[in-house]
Amino acid sequence: MKSNLGYIVSAFIIGLSLIVGAYILADGWRSTSVSGETRGLYDGNKNVMNDDELAAYLRITSDDLKKIINQDNEAKSKLSFYDRFKFIPYGELNGKHFYLKDHIDKWLLYITENEEK
């Protein structure tokens, strides 16, 4: 009888340890994610940015960024071809925009060098 009780207590301790360990790991993953409250301003070290990070990088509001994208999309729809960096470069996945920092820097260079006067 003592032997069975020892197995039961050991199994309970192992099970509890697995549950606590899983909780700790899940909390660690959650705190390093890019969404929610941990998503913040551009920190200078990212190669891929979301809308908020790009707006911070460009030092404009998120609304201004949305206006630029909408204007670009409207202008693009009227053209059959255009220079690669004439419009803000982005990728879209599940309805969210993603921006490569290198491409944004090239876009900034393009629009400054080719300003309409």
PDB file of N, CA, C and O in Angstrom, residues 25-95:
ATOM      1  N   LEU A  25       6.874  28.435 -19.988  1.00  0.00           N
ATOM      2  CA  LEU A  25       7.312  28.544 -21.380  1.00  0.00           C
ATOM      3  C   LEU A  25       6.319  29.352 -22.209  1.00  0.00           C
ATOM      4  O   LEU A  25       6.713  30.197 -23.021  1.00  0.00           O
ATOM      5  N   ALA A  26       5.041  29.127 -22.017  1.00  0.00           N
ATOM      6  CA  ALA A  26       4.028  29.855 -22.774  1.00  0.00           C
ATOM      7  C   ALA A  26       4.081  31.337 -22.451  1.00  0.00           C
ATOM      8  O   ALA A  26       3.960  32.181 -23.336  1.00  0.00           O
ATOM      9  N   ASP A  27       4.287  31.680 -21.210  1.00  0.00           N
ATOM     10  CA  ASP A  27       4.385  33.078 -20.809  1.00  0.00           C
ATOM     11  C   ASP A  27       5.632  33.719 -21.410  1.00  0.00           C
ATOM     12  O   ASP A  27       5.608  34.868 -21.835  1.00  0.00           O
ATOM     13  N   GLY A  28       6.717  32.979 -21.493  1.00  0.00           N
ATOM     14  CA  GLY A  28       7.938  33.486 -22.118  1.00  0.00           C
ATOM     15  C   GLY A  28       7.739  33.762 -23.584  1.00  0.00           C
ATOM     16  O   GLY A  28       8.175  34.788 -24.114  1.00  0.00           O
ATOM     17  N   TRP A  29       7.063  32.877 -24.306  1.00  0.00           N
ATOM     18  CA  TRP A  29       6.781  33.085 -25.722  1.00  0.00           C
ATOM     19  C   TRP A  29       5.868  34.284 -25.907  1.00  0.00           C
ATOM     20  O   TRP A  29       6.044  35.084 -26.813  1.00  0.00           O
ATOM     21  N   ARG A  30       4.887  34.409 -25.036  1.00  0.00           N
ATOM     22  CA  ARG A  30       3.927  35.499 -25.160  1.00  0.00           C
ATOM     23  C   ARG A  30       4.606  36.851 -24.975  1.00  0.00           C
ATOM     24  O   ARG A  30       4.321  37.803 -25.682  1.00  0.00           O
ATOM     25  N   SER A  31       5.552  36.970 -24.062  1.00  0.00           N
ATOM     26  CA  SER A  31       6.185  38.257 -23.783  1.00  0.00           C
ATOM     27  C   SER A  31       7.177  38.660 -24.863  1.00  0.00           C
ATOM     28  O   SER A  31       7.542  39.812 -24.958  1.00  0.00           O
ATOM     29  N   THR A  32       7.631  37.717 -25.713  1.00  0.00           N
ATOM     30  CA  THR A  32       8.558  38.079 -26.773  1.00  0.00           C
ATOM     31  C   THR A  32       7.873  38.235 -28.114  1.00  0.00           C
ATOM     32  O   THR A  32       8.519  38.472 -29.115  1.00  0.00           O
ATOM     33  N   SER A  33       6.555  38.124 -28.151  1.00  0.00           N
ATOM     34  CA  SER A  33       5.847  38.242 -29.425  1.00  0.00           C
ATOM     35  C   SER A  33       5.821  39.687 -29.894  1.00  0.00           C
ATOM     36  O   SER A  33       6.096  40.605 -29.143  1.00  0.00           O
ATOM     37  N   VAL A  34       5.472  39.888 -31.164  1.00  0.00           N
ATOM     38  CA  VAL A  34       5.476  41.217 -31.754  1.00  0.00           C
ATOM     39  C   VAL A  34       4.115  41.875 -31.649  1.00  0.00           C
ATOM     40  O   VAL A  34       3.954  43.036 -31.921  1.00  0.00           O
ATOM     41  N   SER A  35       3.108  41.141 -31.260  1.00  0.00           N
ATOM     42  CA  SER A  35       1.762  41.703 -31.241  1.00  0.00           C
ATOM     43  C   SER A  35       1.395  42.196 -29.851  1.00  0.00           C
ATOM     44  O   SER A  35       2.077  41.952 -28.884  1.00  0.00           O
ATOM     45  N   GLY A  36       0.288  42.893 -29.812  1.00  0.00           N
ATOM     46  CA  GLY A  36      -0.257  43.327 -28.533  1.00  0.00           C
ATOM     47  C   GLY A  36       0.561  44.425 -27.903  1.00  0.00           C
ATOM     48  O   GLY A  36       1.099  45.306 -28.553  1.00  0.00           O
ATOM     49  N   GLU A  37       0.690  44.370 -26.591  1.00  0.00           N
ATOM     50  CA  GLU A  37       1.311  45.461 -25.864  1.00  0.00           C
ATOM     51  C   GLU A  37       2.816  45.527 -26.026  1.00  0.00           C
ATOM     52  O   GLU A  37       3.408  46.552 -25.740  1.00  0.00           O
ATOM     53  N   THR A  38       3.475  44.442 -26.469  1.00  0.00           N
ATOM     54  CA  THR A  38       4.923  44.496 -26.634  1.00  0.00           C
ATOM     55  C   THR A  38       5.306  45.137 -27.951  1.00  0.00           C
ATOM     56  O   THR A  38       6.449  45.491 -28.154  1.00  0.00           O
ATOM     57  N   ARG A  39       4.342  45.285 -28.879  1.00  0.00           N
ATOM     58  CA  ARG A  39       4.625  45.945 -30.142  1.00  0.00           C
ATOM     59  C   ARG A  39       4.763  47.430 -29.849  1.00  0.00           C
ATOM     60  O   ARG A  39       3.895  48.057 -29.308  1.00  0.00           O
ATOM     61  N   GLY A  40       5.891  47.984 -30.217  1.00  0.00           N
ATOM     62  CA  GLY A  40       6.091  49.379 -29.893  1.00  0.00           C
ATOM     63  C   GLY A  40       6.734  50.127 -31.028  1.00  0.00           C
ATOM     64  O   GLY A  40       6.592  49.777 -32.185  1.00  0.00           O
ATOM     65  N   LEU A  41       7.450  51.154 -30.671  1.00  0.00           N
ATOM     66  CA  LEU A  41       8.111  51.975 -31.655  1.00  0.00           C
ATOM     67  C   LEU A  41       9.279  51.236 -32.282  1.00  0.00           C
ATOM     68  O   LEU A  41       9.798  50.277 -31.735  1.00  0.00           O
ATOM     69  N   TYR A  42       9.705  51.732 -33.414  1.00  0.00           N
ATOM     70  CA  TYR A  42      10.837  51.132 -34.116  1.00  0.00           C
ATOM     71  C   TYR A  42      12.068  51.234 -33.238  1.00  0.00           C
ATOM     72  O   TYR A  42      12.405  52.300 -32.738  1.00  0.00           O
ATOM     73  N   ASP A  43      12.747  50.111 -33.023  1.00  0.00           N
ATOM     74  CA  ASP A  43      13.901  50.108 -32.120  1.00  0.00           C
ATOM     75  C   ASP A  43      15.242  50.165 -32.844  1.00  0.00           C
ATOM     76  O   ASP A  43      16.284  50.106 -32.229  1.00  0.00           O
ATOM     77  N   GLY A  44      15.247  50.273 -34.166  1.00  0.00           N
ATOM     78  CA  GLY A  44      16.491  50.426 -34.907  1.00  0.00           C
ATOM     79  C   GLY A  44      17.173  49.139 -35.296  1.00  0.00           C
ATOM     80  O   GLY A  44      18.112  49.154 -36.075  1.00  0.00           O
ATOM     81  N   ASN A  45      16.737  48.017 -34.785  1.00  0.00           N
ATOM     82  CA  ASN A  45      17.411  46.757 -35.058  1.00  0.00           C
ATOM     83  C   ASN A  45      16.598  45.796 -35.908  1.00  0.00           C
ATOM     84  O   ASN A  45      17.033  44.683 -36.142  1.00  0.00           O
ATOM     85  N   LYS A  46      15.444  46.200 -36.354  1.00  0.00           N
ATOM     86  CA  LYS A  46      14.570  45.276 -37.082  1.00  0.00           C
ATOM     87  C   LYS A  46      14.772  45.398 -38.575  1.00  0.00           C
ATOM     88  O   LYS A  46      14.891  46.489 -39.113  1.00  0.00           O
ATOM     89  N   ASN A  47      14.764  44.264 -39.259  1.00  0.00           N
ATOM     90  CA  ASN A  47      14.817  44.256 -40.714  1.00  0.00           C
ATOM     91  C   ASN A  47      13.418  44.223 -41.314  1.00  0.00           C
ATOM     92  O   ASN A  47      13.224  44.625 -42.447  1.00  0.00           O
ATOM     93  N   VAL A  48      12.450  43.736 -40.541  1.00  0.00           N
ATOM     94  CA  VAL A  48      11.059  43.679 -40.985  1.00  0.00           C
ATOM     95  C   VAL A  48      10.233  44.477 -39.990  1.00  0.00           C
ATOM     96  O   VAL A  48      10.357  44.298 -38.782  1.00  0.00           O
ATOM     97  N   MET A  49       9.401  45.381 -40.520  1.00  0.00           N
ATOM     98  CA  MET A  49       8.607  46.246 -39.654  1.00  0.00           C
ATOM     99  C   MET A  49       7.121  46.108 -39.984  1.00  0.00           C
ATOM    100  O   MET A  49       6.767  45.763 -41.108  1.00  0.00           O
ATOM    101  N   ASN A  50       6.297  46.392 -38.998  1.00  0.00           N
ATOM    102  CA  ASN A  50       4.851  46.457 -39.229  1.00  0.00           C
ATOM    103  C   ASN A  50       4.454  47.925 -39.427  1.00  0.00           C
ATOM    104  O   ASN A  50       5.321  48.806 -39.459  1.00  0.00           O
ATOM    105  N   ASP A  51       3.157  48.209 -39.560  1.00  0.00           N
ATOM    106  CA  ASP A  51       2.693  49.570 -39.822  1.00  0.00           C
ATOM    107  C   ASP A  51       3.149  50.565 -38.748  1.00  0.00           C
ATOM    108  O   ASP A  51       3.669  51.637 -39.064  1.00  0.00           O
ATOM    109  N   ASP A  52       2.948  50.209 -37.495  1.00  0.00           N
ATOM    110  CA  ASP A  52       3.297  51.121 -36.405  1.00  0.00           C
ATOM    111  C   ASP A  52       4.797  51.384 -36.348  1.00  0.00           C
ATOM    112  O   ASP A  52       5.233  52.513 -36.115  1.00  0.00           O
ATOM    113  N   GLU A  53       5.586  50.333 -36.541  1.00  0.00           N
ATOM    114  CA  GLU A  53       7.043  50.492 -36.500  1.00  0.00           C
ATOM    115  C   GLU A  53       7.538  51.342 -37.670  1.00  0.00           C
ATOM    116  O   GLU A  53       8.430  52.171 -37.504  1.00  0.00           O
ATOM    117  N   LEU A  54       6.949  51.138 -38.850  1.00  0.00           N
ATOM    118  CA  LEU A  54       7.355  51.942 -39.998  1.00  0.00           C
ATOM    119  C   LEU A  54       6.980  53.403 -39.792  1.00  0.00           C
ATOM    120  O   LEU A  54       7.771  54.295 -40.086  1.00  0.00           O
ATOM    121  N   ALA A  55       5.789  53.652 -39.279  1.00  0.00           N
ATOM    122  CA  ALA A  55       5.376  55.036 -39.005  1.00  0.00           C
ATOM    123  C   ALA A  55       6.359  55.700 -38.040  1.00  0.00           C
ATOM    124  O   ALA A  55       6.760  56.847 -38.253  1.00  0.00           O
ATOM    125  N   ALA A  56       6.769  54.977 -37.009  1.00  0.00           N
ATOM    126  CA  ALA A  56       7.745  55.525 -36.061  1.00  0.00           C
ATOM    127  C   ALA A  56       9.090  55.748 -36.741  1.00  0.00           C
ATOM    128  O   ALA A  56       9.753  56.761 -36.516  1.00  0.00           O
ATOM    129  N   TYR A  57       9.500  54.821 -37.590  1.00  0.00           N
ATOM    130  CA  TYR A  57      10.768  54.937 -38.321  1.00  0.00           C
ATOM    131  C   TYR A  57      10.760  56.158 -39.231  1.00  0.00           C
ATOM    132  O   TYR A  57      11.744  56.893 -39.329  1.00  0.00           O
ATOM    133  N   LEU A  58       9.617  56.414 -39.885  1.00  0.00           N
ATOM    134  CA  LEU A  58       9.496  57.557 -40.785  1.00  0.00           C
ATOM    135  C   LEU A  58       9.141  58.851 -40.050  1.00  0.00           C
ATOM    136  O   LEU A  58       9.103  59.923 -40.641  1.00  0.00           O
ATOM    137  N   ARG A  59       8.828  58.715 -38.768  1.00  0.00           N
ATOM    138  CA  ARG A  59       8.425  59.829 -37.913  1.00  0.00           C
ATOM    139  C   ARG A  59       7.164  60.515 -38.434  1.00  0.00           C
ATOM    140  O   ARG A  59       7.092  61.736 -38.529  1.00  0.00           O
ATOM    141  N   ILE A  60       6.198  59.670 -38.776  1.00  0.00           N
ATOM    142  CA  ILE A  60       4.884  60.138 -39.182  1.00  0.00           C
ATOM    143  C   ILE A  60       3.844  59.361 -38.384  1.00  0.00           C
ATOM    144  O   ILE A  60       4.179  58.381 -37.718  1.00  0.00           O
ATOM    145  N   THR A  61       2.600  59.766 -38.469  1.00  0.00           N
ATOM    146  CA  THR A  61       1.545  59.033 -37.755  1.00  0.00           C
ATOM    147  C   THR A  61       1.132  57.806 -38.567  1.00  0.00           C
ATOM    148  O   THR A  61       1.372  57.737 -39.778  1.00  0.00           O
ATOM    149  N   SER A  62       0.503  56.870 -37.907  1.00  0.00           N
ATOM    150  CA  SER A  62      -0.018  55.680 -38.590  1.00  0.00           C
ATOM    151  C   SER A  62      -1.073  56.064 -39.617  1.00  0.00           C
ATOM    152  O   SER A  62      -1.165  55.452 -40.678  1.00  0.00           O
ATOM    153  N   ASP A  63      -1.859  57.094 -39.304  1.00  0.00           N
ATOM    154  CA  ASP A  63      -2.870  57.561 -40.256  1.00  0.00           C
ATOM    155  C   ASP A  63      -2.225  58.127 -41.518  1.00  0.00           C
ATOM    156  O   ASP A  63      -2.702  57.894 -42.625  1.00  0.00           O
ATOM    157  N   ASP A  64      -1.131  58.876 -41.345  1.00  0.00           N
ATOM    158  CA  ASP A  64      -0.417  59.404 -42.514  1.00  0.00           C
ATOM    159  C   ASP A  64       0.149  58.275 -43.368  1.00  0.00           C
ATOM    160  O   ASP A  64       0.115  58.338 -44.596  1.00  0.00           O
ATOM    161  N   LEU A  65       0.658  57.235 -42.725  1.00  0.00           N
ATOM    162  CA  LEU A  65       1.181  56.084 -43.460  1.00  0.00           C
ATOM    163  C   LEU A  65       0.066  55.415 -44.258  1.00  0.00           C
ATOM    164  O   LEU A  65       0.251  55.074 -45.429  1.00  0.00           O
ATOM    165  N   LYS A  66      -1.102  55.250 -43.641  1.00  0.00           N
ATOM    166  CA  LYS A  66      -2.239  54.644 -44.348  1.00  0.00           C
ATOM    167  C   LYS A  66      -2.647  55.491 -45.556  1.00  0.00           C
ATOM    168  O   LYS A  66      -2.969  54.951 -46.613  1.00  0.00           O
ATOM    169  N   LYS A  67      -2.609  56.814 -45.408  1.00  0.00           N
ATOM    170  CA  LYS A  67      -2.942  57.706 -46.522  1.00  0.00           C
ATOM    171  C   LYS A  67      -1.946  57.524 -47.666  1.00  0.00           C
ATOM    172  O   LYS A  67      -2.335  57.469 -48.835  1.00  0.00           O
ATOM    173  N   ILE A  68      -0.660  57.428 -47.333  1.00  0.00           N
ATOM    174  CA  ILE A  68       0.373  57.237 -48.357  1.00  0.00           C
ATOM    175  C   ILE A  68       0.139  55.926 -49.099  1.00  0.00           C
ATOM    176  O   ILE A  68       0.183  55.872 -50.333  1.00  0.00           O
ATOM    177  N   ILE A  69      -0.128  54.862 -48.352  1.00  0.00           N
ATOM    178  CA  ILE A  69      -0.352  53.549 -48.980  1.00  0.00           C
ATOM    179  C   ILE A  69      -1.595  53.586 -49.870  1.00  0.00           C
ATOM    180  O   ILE A  69      -1.574  53.073 -50.990  1.00  0.00           O
ATOM    181  N   ASN A  70      -2.665  54.194 -49.379  1.00  0.00           N
ATOM    182  CA  ASN A  70      -3.893  54.282 -50.186  1.00  0.00           C
ATOM    183  C   ASN A  70      -3.660  55.089 -51.458  1.00  0.00           C
ATOM    184  O   ASN A  70      -4.128  54.706 -52.536  1.00  0.00           O
ATOM    185  N   GLN A  71      -2.946  56.219 -51.348  1.00  0.00           N
ATOM    186  CA  GLN A  71      -2.646  57.026 -52.533  1.00  0.00           C
ATOM    187  C   GLN A  71      -1.770  56.239 -53.511  1.00  0.00           C
ATOM    188  O   GLN A  71      -1.991  56.276 -54.719  1.00  0.00           O
ATOM    189  N   ASP A  72      -0.778  55.533 -52.982  1.00  0.00           N
ATOM    190  CA  ASP A  72       0.102  54.715 -53.832  1.00  0.00           C
ATOM    191  C   ASP A  72      -0.697  53.624 -54.550  1.00  0.00           C
ATOM    192  O   ASP A  72      -0.523  53.394 -55.744  1.00  0.00           O
ATOM    193  N   ASN A  73      -1.559  52.946 -53.818  1.00  0.00           N
ATOM    194  CA  ASN A  73      -2.356  51.870 -54.419  1.00  0.00           C
ATOM    195  C   ASN A  73      -3.279  52.401 -55.516  1.00  0.00           C
ATOM    196  O   ASN A  73      -3.459  51.763 -56.554  1.00  0.00           O
ATOM    197  N   GLU A  74      -3.838  53.575 -55.281  1.00  0.00           N
ATOM    198  CA  GLU A  74      -4.710  54.184 -56.283  1.00  0.00           C
ATOM    199  C   GLU A  74      -3.913  54.555 -57.537  1.00  0.00           C
ATOM    200  O   GLU A  74      -4.336  54.289 -58.658  1.00  0.00           O
ATOM    201  N   ALA A  75      -2.741  55.127 -57.343  1.00  0.00           N
ATOM    202  CA  ALA A  75      -1.898  55.505 -58.478  1.00  0.00           C
ATOM    203  C   ALA A  75      -1.381  54.270 -59.216  1.00  0.00           C
ATOM    204  O   ALA A  75      -1.340  54.244 -60.452  1.00  0.00           O
ATOM    205  N   LYS A  76      -1.019  53.225 -58.459  1.00  0.00           N
ATOM    206  CA  LYS A  76      -0.519  51.977 -59.073  1.00  0.00           C
ATOM    207  C   LYS A  76      -1.586  51.324 -59.943  1.00  0.00           C
ATOM    208  O   LYS A  76      -1.280  50.752 -60.981  1.00  0.00           O
ATOM    209  N   SER A  77      -2.819  51.392 -59.518  1.00  0.00           N
ATOM    210  CA  SER A  77      -3.891  50.728 -60.263  1.00  0.00           C
ATOM    211  C   SER A  77      -4.107  51.349 -61.645  1.00  0.00           C
ATOM    212  O   SER A  77      -4.654  50.712 -62.535  1.00  0.00           O
ATOM    213  N   LYS A  78      -3.638  52.579 -61.819  1.00  0.00           N
ATOM    214  CA  LYS A  78      -3.805  53.272 -63.099  1.00  0.00           C
ATOM    215  C   LYS A  78      -2.614  53.056 -64.034  1.00  0.00           C
ATOM    216  O   LYS A  78      -2.649  53.499 -65.177  1.00  0.00           O
ATOM    217  N   LEU A  79      -1.567  52.390 -63.539  1.00  0.00           N
ATOM    218  CA  LEU A  79      -0.361  52.192 -64.339  1.00  0.00           C
ATOM    219  C   LEU A  79      -0.193  50.726 -64.714  1.00  0.00           C
ATOM    220  O   LEU A  79      -0.546  49.839 -63.950  1.00  0.00           O
ATOM    221  N   SER A  80       0.403  50.488 -65.870  1.00  0.00           N
ATOM    222  CA  SER A  80       0.697  49.104 -66.247  1.00  0.00           C
ATOM    223  C   SER A  80       2.108  48.713 -65.806  1.00  0.00           C
ATOM    224  O   SER A  80       2.398  47.548 -65.589  1.00  0.00           O
ATOM    225  N   PHE A  81       3.012  49.702 -65.676  1.00  0.00           N
ATOM    226  CA  PHE A  81       4.352  49.441 -65.144  1.00  0.00           C
ATOM    227  C   PHE A  81       4.872  50.715 -64.490  1.00  0.00           C
ATOM    228  O   PHE A  81       4.398  51.814 -64.784  1.00  0.00           O
ATOM    229  N   TYR A  82       5.828  50.564 -63.591  1.00  0.00           N
ATOM    230  CA  TYR A  82       6.386  51.710 -62.865  1.00  0.00           C
ATOM    231  C   TYR A  82       7.726  51.311 -62.265  1.00  0.00           C
ATOM    232  O   TYR A  82       8.055  50.129 -62.167  1.00  0.00           O
ATOM    233  N   ASP A  83       8.514  52.317 -61.880  1.00  0.00           N
ATOM    234  CA  ASP A  83       9.794  52.051 -61.223  1.00  0.00           C
ATOM    235  C   ASP A  83       9.543  51.341 -59.904  1.00  0.00           C
ATOM    236  O   ASP A  83       8.567  51.627 -59.207  1.00  0.00           O
ATOM    237  N   ARG A  84      10.455  50.450 -59.566  1.00  0.00           N
ATOM    238  CA  ARG A  84      10.272  49.594 -58.392  1.00  0.00           C
ATOM    239  C   ARG A  84      10.028  50.378 -57.109  1.00  0.00           C
ATOM    240  O   ARG A  84       9.195  50.008 -56.291  1.00  0.00           O
ATOM    241  N   PHE A  85      10.765  51.453 -56.892  1.00  0.00           N
ATOM    242  CA  PHE A  85      10.665  52.171 -55.618  1.00  0.00           C
ATOM    243  C   PHE A  85       9.895  53.482 -55.737  1.00  0.00           C
ATOM    244  O   PHE A  85      10.012  54.359 -54.895  1.00  0.00           O
ATOM    245  N   LYS A  86       9.090  53.619 -56.791  1.00  0.00           N
ATOM    246  CA  LYS A  86       8.261  54.818 -56.928  1.00  0.00           C
ATOM    247  C   LYS A  86       7.203  54.862 -55.829  1.00  0.00           C
ATOM    248  O   LYS A  86       6.826  55.918 -55.354  1.00  0.00           O
ATOM    249  N   PHE A  87       6.713  53.687 -55.449  1.00  0.00           N
ATOM    250  CA  PHE A  87       5.691  53.583 -54.408  1.00  0.00           C
ATOM    251  C   PHE A  87       6.271  52.837 -53.214  1.00  0.00           C
ATOM    252  O   PHE A  87       7.194  52.040 -53.352  1.00  0.00           O
ATOM    253  N   ILE A  88       5.682  53.083 -52.051  1.00  0.00           N
ATOM    254  CA  ILE A  88       6.194  52.450 -50.827  1.00  0.00           C
ATOM    255  C   ILE A  88       6.128  50.928 -50.966  1.00  0.00           C
ATOM    256  O   ILE A  88       5.082  50.367 -51.255  1.00  0.00           O
ATOM    257  N   PRO A  89       7.268  50.247 -50.796  1.00  0.00           N
ATOM    258  CA  PRO A  89       7.292  48.794 -50.977  1.00  0.00           C
ATOM    259  C   PRO A  89       6.842  48.045 -49.715  1.00  0.00           C
ATOM    260  O   PRO A  89       7.308  48.335 -48.621  1.00  0.00           O
ATOM    261  N   TYR A  90       5.926  47.121 -49.904  1.00  0.00           N
ATOM    262  CA  TYR A  90       5.467  46.324 -48.763  1.00  0.00           C
ATOM    263  C   TYR A  90       4.956  44.978 -49.243  1.00  0.00           C
ATOM    264  O   TYR A  90       4.661  44.784 -50.412  1.00  0.00           O
ATOM    265  N   GLY A  91       4.891  44.062 -48.301  1.00  0.00           N
ATOM    266  CA  GLY A  91       4.262  42.770 -48.536  1.00  0.00           C
ATOM    267  C   GLY A  91       3.015  42.703 -47.682  1.00  0.00           C
ATOM    268  O   GLY A  91       2.887  43.419 -46.688  1.00  0.00           O
ATOM    269  N   GLU A  92       2.101  41.847 -48.067  1.00  0.00           N
ATOM    270  CA  GLU A  92       0.865  41.719 -47.312  1.00  0.00           C
ATOM    271  C   GLU A  92       0.627  40.260 -46.979  1.00  0.00           C
ATOM    272  O   GLU A  92       0.772  39.389 -47.836  1.00  0.00           O
ATOM    273  N   LEU A  93       0.317  39.993 -45.724  1.00  0.00           N
ATOM    274  CA  LEU A  93       0.050  38.646 -45.260  1.00  0.00           C
ATOM    275  C   LEU A  93      -1.097  38.701 -44.272  1.00  0.00           C
ATOM    276  O   LEU A  93      -1.026  39.429 -43.275  1.00  0.00           O
ATOM    277  N   ASN A  94      -2.153  37.986 -44.558  1.00  0.00           N
ATOM    278  CA  ASN A  94      -3.349  37.967 -43.699  1.00  0.00           C
ATOM    279  C   ASN A  94      -3.882  39.371 -43.428  1.00  0.00           C
ATOM    280  O   ASN A  94      -4.276  39.694 -42.317  1.00  0.00           O
ATOM    281  N   GLY A  95      -3.835  40.227 -44.441  1.00  0.00           N
ATOM    282  CA  GLY A  95      -4.374  41.572 -44.304  1.00  0.00           C
ATOM    283  C   GLY A  95      -3.472  42.548 -43.577  1.00  0.00           C
ATOM    284  O   GLY A  95      -3.855  43.685 -43.335  1.00  0.00           O
TER     285      GLY A  95
END
